[in-house]
Short mmCIF file of C-alpha atoms in Angstrom, two decimals:
data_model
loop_
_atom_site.label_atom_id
_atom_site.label_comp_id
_atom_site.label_asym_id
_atom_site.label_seq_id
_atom_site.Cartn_x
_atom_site.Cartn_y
_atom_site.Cartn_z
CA UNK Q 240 0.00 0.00 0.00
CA UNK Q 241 3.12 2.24 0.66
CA UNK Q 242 3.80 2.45 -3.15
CA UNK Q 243 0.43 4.49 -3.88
CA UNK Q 244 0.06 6.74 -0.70
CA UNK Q 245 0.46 9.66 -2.87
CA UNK Q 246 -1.99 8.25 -5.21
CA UNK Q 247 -4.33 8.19 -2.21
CA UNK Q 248 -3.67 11.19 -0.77
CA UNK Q 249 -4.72 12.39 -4.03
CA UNK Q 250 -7.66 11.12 -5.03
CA UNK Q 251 -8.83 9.25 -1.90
CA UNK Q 252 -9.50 5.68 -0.50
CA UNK Q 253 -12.77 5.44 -2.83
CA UNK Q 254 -11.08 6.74 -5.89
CA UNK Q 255 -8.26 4.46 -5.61
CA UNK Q 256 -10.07 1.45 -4.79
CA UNK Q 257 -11.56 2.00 -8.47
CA UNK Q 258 -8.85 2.08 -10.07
CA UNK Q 259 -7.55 -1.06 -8.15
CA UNK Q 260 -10.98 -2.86 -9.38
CA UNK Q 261 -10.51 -1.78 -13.29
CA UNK Q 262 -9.83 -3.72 -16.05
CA UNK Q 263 -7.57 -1.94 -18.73
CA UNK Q 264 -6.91 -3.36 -21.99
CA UNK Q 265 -3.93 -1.91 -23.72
CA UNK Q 266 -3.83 -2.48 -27.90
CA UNK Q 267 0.16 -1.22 -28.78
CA UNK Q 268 2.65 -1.33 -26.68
CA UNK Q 269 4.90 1.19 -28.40
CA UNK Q 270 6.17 4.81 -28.11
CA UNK Q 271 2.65 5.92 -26.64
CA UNK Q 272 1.15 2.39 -25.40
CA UNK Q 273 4.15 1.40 -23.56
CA UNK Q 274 3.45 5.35 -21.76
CA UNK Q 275 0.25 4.64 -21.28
CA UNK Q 276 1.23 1.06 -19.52
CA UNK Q 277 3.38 2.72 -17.24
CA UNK Q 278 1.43 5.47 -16.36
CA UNK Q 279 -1.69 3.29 -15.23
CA UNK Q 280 0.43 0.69 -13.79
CA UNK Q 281 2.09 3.75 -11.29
CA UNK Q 282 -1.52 4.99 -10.72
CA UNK Q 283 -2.62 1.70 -9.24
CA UNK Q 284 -5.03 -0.25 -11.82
CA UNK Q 285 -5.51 -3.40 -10.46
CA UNK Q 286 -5.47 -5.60 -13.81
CA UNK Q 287 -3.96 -4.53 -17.26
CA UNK Q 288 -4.36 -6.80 -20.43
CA UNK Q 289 -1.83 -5.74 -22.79
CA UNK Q 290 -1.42 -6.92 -26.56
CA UNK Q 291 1.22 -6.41 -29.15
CA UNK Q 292 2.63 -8.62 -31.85
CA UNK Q 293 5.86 -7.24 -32.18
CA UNK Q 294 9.52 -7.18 -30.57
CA UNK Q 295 11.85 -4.68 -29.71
CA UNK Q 296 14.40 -3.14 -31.88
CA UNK Q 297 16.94 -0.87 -31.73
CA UNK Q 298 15.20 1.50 -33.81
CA UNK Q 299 12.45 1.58 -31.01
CA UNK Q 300 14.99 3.13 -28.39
CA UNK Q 301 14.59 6.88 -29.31
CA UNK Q 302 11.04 6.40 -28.18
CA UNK Q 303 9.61 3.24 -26.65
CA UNK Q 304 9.62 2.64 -22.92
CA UNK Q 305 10.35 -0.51 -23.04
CA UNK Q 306 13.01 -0.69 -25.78
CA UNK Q 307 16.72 -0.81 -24.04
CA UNK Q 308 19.71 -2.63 -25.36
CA UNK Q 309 18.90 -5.21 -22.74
CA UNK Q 310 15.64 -6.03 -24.16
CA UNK Q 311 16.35 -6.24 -27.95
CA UNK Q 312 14.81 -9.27 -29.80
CA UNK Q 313 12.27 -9.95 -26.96
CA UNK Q 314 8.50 -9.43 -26.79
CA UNK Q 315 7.26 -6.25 -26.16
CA UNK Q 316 3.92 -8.07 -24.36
CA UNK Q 317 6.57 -9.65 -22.52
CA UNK Q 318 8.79 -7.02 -21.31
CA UNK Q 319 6.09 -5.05 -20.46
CA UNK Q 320 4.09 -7.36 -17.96
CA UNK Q 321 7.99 -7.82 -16.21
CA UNK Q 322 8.07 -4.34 -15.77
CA UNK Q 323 3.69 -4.07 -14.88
CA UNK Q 324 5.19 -6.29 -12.03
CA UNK Q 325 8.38 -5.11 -11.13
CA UNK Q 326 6.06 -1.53 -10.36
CA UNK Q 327 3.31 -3.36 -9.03
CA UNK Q 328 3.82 -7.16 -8.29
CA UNK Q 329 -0.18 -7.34 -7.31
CA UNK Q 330 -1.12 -6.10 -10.49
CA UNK Q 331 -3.16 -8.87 -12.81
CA UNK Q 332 -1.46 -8.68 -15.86
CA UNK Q 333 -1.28 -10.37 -18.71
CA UNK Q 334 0.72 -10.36 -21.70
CA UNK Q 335 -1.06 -11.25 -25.33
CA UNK Q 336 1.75 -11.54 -28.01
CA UNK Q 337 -0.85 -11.16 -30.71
CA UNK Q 338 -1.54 -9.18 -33.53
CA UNK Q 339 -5.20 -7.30 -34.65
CA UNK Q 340 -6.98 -7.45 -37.43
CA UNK Q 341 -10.67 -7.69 -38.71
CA UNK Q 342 -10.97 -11.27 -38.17
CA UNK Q 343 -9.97 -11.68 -34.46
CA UNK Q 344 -10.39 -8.23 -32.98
CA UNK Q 345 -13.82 -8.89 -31.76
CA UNK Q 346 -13.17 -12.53 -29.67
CA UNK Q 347 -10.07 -10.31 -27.95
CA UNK Q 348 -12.54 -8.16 -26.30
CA UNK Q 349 -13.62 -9.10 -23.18
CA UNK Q 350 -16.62 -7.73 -21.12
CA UNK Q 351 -14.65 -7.46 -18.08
CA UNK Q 352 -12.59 -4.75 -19.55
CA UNK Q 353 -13.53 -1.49 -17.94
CA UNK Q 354 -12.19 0.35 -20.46
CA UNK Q 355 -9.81 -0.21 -24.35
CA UNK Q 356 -6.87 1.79 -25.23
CA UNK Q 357 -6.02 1.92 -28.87
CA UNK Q 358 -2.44 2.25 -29.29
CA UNK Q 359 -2.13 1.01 -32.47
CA UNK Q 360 0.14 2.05 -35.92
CA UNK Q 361 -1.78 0.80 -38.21
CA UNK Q 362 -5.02 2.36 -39.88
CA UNK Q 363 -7.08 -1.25 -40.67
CA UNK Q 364 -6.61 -2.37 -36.84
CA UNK Q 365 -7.27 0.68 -34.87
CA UNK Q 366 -10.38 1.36 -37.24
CA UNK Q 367 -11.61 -2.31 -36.79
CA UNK Q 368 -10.82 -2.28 -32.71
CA UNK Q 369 -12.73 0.83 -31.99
CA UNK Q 370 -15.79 -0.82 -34.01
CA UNK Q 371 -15.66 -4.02 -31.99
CA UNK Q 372 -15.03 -2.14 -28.75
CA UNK Q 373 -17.98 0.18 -29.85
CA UNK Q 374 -20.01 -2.97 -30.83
CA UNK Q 375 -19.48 -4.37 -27.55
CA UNK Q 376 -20.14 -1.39 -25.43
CA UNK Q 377 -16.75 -0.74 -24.75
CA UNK Q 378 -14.91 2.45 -23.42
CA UNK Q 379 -12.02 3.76 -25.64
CA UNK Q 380 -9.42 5.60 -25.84
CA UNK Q 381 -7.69 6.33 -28.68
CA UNK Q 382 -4.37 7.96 -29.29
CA UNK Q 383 -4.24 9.55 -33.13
CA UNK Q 384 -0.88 10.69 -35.03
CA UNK Q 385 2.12 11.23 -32.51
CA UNK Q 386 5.05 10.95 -34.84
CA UNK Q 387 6.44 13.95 -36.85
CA UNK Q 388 5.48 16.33 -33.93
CA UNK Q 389 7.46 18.26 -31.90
CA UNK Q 390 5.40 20.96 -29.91
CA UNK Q 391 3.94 19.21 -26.70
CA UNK Q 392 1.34 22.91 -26.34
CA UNK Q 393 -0.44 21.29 -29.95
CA UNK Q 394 -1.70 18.21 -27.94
CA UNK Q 395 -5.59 18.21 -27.21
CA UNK Q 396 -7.89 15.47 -26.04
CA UNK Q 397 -11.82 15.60 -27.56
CA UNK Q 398 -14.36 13.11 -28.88
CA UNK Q 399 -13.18 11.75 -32.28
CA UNK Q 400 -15.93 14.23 -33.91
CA UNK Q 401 -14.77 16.94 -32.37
CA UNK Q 402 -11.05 16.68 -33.70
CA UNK Q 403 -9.55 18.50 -36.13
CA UNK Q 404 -5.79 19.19 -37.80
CA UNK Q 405 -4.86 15.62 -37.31
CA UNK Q 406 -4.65 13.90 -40.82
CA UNK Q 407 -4.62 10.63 -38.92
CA UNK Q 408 -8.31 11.67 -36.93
CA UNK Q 409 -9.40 12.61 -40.25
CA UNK Q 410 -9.31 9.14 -42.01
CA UNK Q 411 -10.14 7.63 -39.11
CA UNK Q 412 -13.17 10.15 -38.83
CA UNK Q 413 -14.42 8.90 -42.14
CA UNK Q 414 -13.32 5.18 -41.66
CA UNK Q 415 -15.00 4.79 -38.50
CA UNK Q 416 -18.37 6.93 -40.25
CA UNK Q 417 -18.58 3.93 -42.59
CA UNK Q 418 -18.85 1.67 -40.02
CA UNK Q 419 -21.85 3.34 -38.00
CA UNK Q 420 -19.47 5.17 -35.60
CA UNK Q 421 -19.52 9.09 -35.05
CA UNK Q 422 -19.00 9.66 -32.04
CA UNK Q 423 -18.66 8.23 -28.32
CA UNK Q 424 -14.35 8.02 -28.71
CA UNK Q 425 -12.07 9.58 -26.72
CA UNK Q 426 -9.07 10.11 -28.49
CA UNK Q 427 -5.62 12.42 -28.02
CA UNK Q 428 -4.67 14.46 -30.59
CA UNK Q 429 -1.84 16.66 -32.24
CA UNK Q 430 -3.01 20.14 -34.10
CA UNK Q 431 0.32 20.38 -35.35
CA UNK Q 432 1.18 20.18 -38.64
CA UNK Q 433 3.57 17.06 -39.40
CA UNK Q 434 7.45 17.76 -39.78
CA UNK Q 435 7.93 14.86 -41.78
CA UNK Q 436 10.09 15.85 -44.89
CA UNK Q 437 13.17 14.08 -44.45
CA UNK Q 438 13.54 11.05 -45.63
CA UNK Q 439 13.79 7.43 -43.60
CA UNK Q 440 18.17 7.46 -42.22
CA UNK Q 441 18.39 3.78 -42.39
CA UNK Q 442 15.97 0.55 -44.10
CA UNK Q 443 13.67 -1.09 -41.07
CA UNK Q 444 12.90 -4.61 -41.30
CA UNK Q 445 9.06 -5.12 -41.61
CA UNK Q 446 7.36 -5.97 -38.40
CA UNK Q 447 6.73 -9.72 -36.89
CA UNK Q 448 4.10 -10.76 -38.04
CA UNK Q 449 2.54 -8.24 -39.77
CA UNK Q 450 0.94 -8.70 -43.54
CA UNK Q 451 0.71 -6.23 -46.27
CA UNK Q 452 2.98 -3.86 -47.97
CA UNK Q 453 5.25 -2.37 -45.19
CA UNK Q 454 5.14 1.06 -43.51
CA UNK Q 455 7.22 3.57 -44.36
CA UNK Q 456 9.37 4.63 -40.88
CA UNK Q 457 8.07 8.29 -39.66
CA UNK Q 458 10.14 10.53 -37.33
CA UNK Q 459 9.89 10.74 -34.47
CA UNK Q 460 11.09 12.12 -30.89
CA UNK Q 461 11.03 10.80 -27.72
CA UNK Q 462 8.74 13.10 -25.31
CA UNK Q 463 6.27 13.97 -27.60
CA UNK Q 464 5.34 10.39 -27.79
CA UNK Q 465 5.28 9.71 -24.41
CA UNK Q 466 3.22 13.01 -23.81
CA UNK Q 467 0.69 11.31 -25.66
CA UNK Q 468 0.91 8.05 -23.65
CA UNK Q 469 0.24 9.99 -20.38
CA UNK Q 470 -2.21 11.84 -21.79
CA UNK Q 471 -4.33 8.96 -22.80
CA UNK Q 472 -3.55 7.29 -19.57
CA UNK Q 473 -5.15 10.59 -18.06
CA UNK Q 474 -8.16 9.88 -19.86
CA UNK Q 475 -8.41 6.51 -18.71
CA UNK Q 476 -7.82 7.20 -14.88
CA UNK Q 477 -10.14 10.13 -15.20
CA UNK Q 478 -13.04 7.68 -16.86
CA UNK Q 479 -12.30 5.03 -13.98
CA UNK Q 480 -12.79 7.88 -11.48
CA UNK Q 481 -16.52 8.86 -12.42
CA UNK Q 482 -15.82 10.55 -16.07
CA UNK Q 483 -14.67 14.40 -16.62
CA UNK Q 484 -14.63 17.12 -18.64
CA UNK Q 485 -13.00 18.17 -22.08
CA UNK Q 486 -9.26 18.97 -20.96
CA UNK Q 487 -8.55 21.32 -23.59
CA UNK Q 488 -10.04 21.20 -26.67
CA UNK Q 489 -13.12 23.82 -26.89
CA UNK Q 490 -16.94 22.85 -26.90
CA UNK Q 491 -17.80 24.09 -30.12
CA UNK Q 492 -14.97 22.36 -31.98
CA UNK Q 493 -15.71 19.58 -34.64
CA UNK Q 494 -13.76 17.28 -37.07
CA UNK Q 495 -13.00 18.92 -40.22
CA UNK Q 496 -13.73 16.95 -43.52
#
């Protein structure tokens, strides 16, 4: 109990035996969901499910929590749930090295989980989780483009309808429209413009397991994509605790077209 005092002290016995009850299911556990893992894991949540297909590399050390020299070549699922437990060993975690797509997303969705983070890359899995979450009356939240960013004042957390100046939000605006969805997403969000005009320094290898014509690498920099990490993880811990307002992203905004 010593290791969340301040956690108490902040929020109170009541509000910390909520977050001790939740359920958190974490989709990506890269630059932002391996954030988001550590940040709910230090708050106290009793029982995170976390999911990623892929392993660490060293081009993952600039900005992934969990990528060190040390952990190269193993399981990001893996070396997360060590380090879940190393901060926590009462936490219920489990690791699910396991990729998403359209045709399993659904049976990975449990009802016991309080509430779904979508950390995910790609455009295909994070449109097809939020369905199935949505589908199954699932709480999510969703983190949009974090690479090729650099101001941390541009971040802004909204319903999906109500974003705007993130390309990424956009598509998956329209993707998700298709699909029945408009609102009832919480996602985090960038209003900056991307920086992305140099081309890729080295040639990645494509990613375990994953089908389809490979990504091209983005930049990236290490706090801005852990800023969004925490920030989702704030939206999650602020959900658990009885739901809040709009942190900064004004009423009367809405998704541009």
């Amino acid at each position: 109990m010593m290791r969340f005092a301040r956690t108490m002290q902040l929020i109170g016995e009541e509000g910390f035996e909520r977050l001790q009850g939740a359920t958190v299911a974490v989709f990506g556990l890269g630059a932002v969901g391996s954030y988001v893992v550590e940040a709910l894991a230090r708050a106290g949540v009793g029982s995170l499910v976390l999911f990623d297909h892929d392993v660490v590399s060293l081009s993952n050390i600039n900005r992934q929590l969990f990528a060190l020299h040390s952990t190269v070549g193993r399981p990001k699922a893996e070396v997360a749930r060590e380090r879940v437990l190393d901060i926590n060993p009462d936490c219920a975690v489990e690791a699910r090295i396991q990729f998403v797509d359209g045709e399993n997303v659904a049976g990975l969705l449990e009802p016991r989980f309080d509430m779904v983070v979508d950390a995910i890359d790609g455009v295909n899995s994070k449109v097809n989780l939020i369905v199935a979450a949505r589908e199954k009356g699932l709480e999510v939240v969703a983190s949009m483009g974090a690479a090729a960013k650099l101001d941390p004042s541009k971040i802004k957390a909204a319903d999906i309808s109500k974003s705007f100046m993130c390309p990424l939000a956009q598509i998956i605006r329209k993707r998700l429209r298709r699909r029945g969805v408009t609102s009832g997403v919480r996602c985090v969000f960038s209003t900056e413009a991307a920086l992305n005009k140099n081309e890729p320094v080295i040639e990645e290898a494509p990613e375990q397991g994953v089908s389809g014509r490979p990504r091209v690498p983005i930049g990236s920099i290490s706090y801005l994509t852990g800023m969004f990490g925490l920030y989702v993880a704030s939206e999650v811990v602020r959900e658990v605790l009885g739901g809040f307002e709009s942190v900064n992203c004004g009423k009367d905004s809405k998704g541009e077209e």
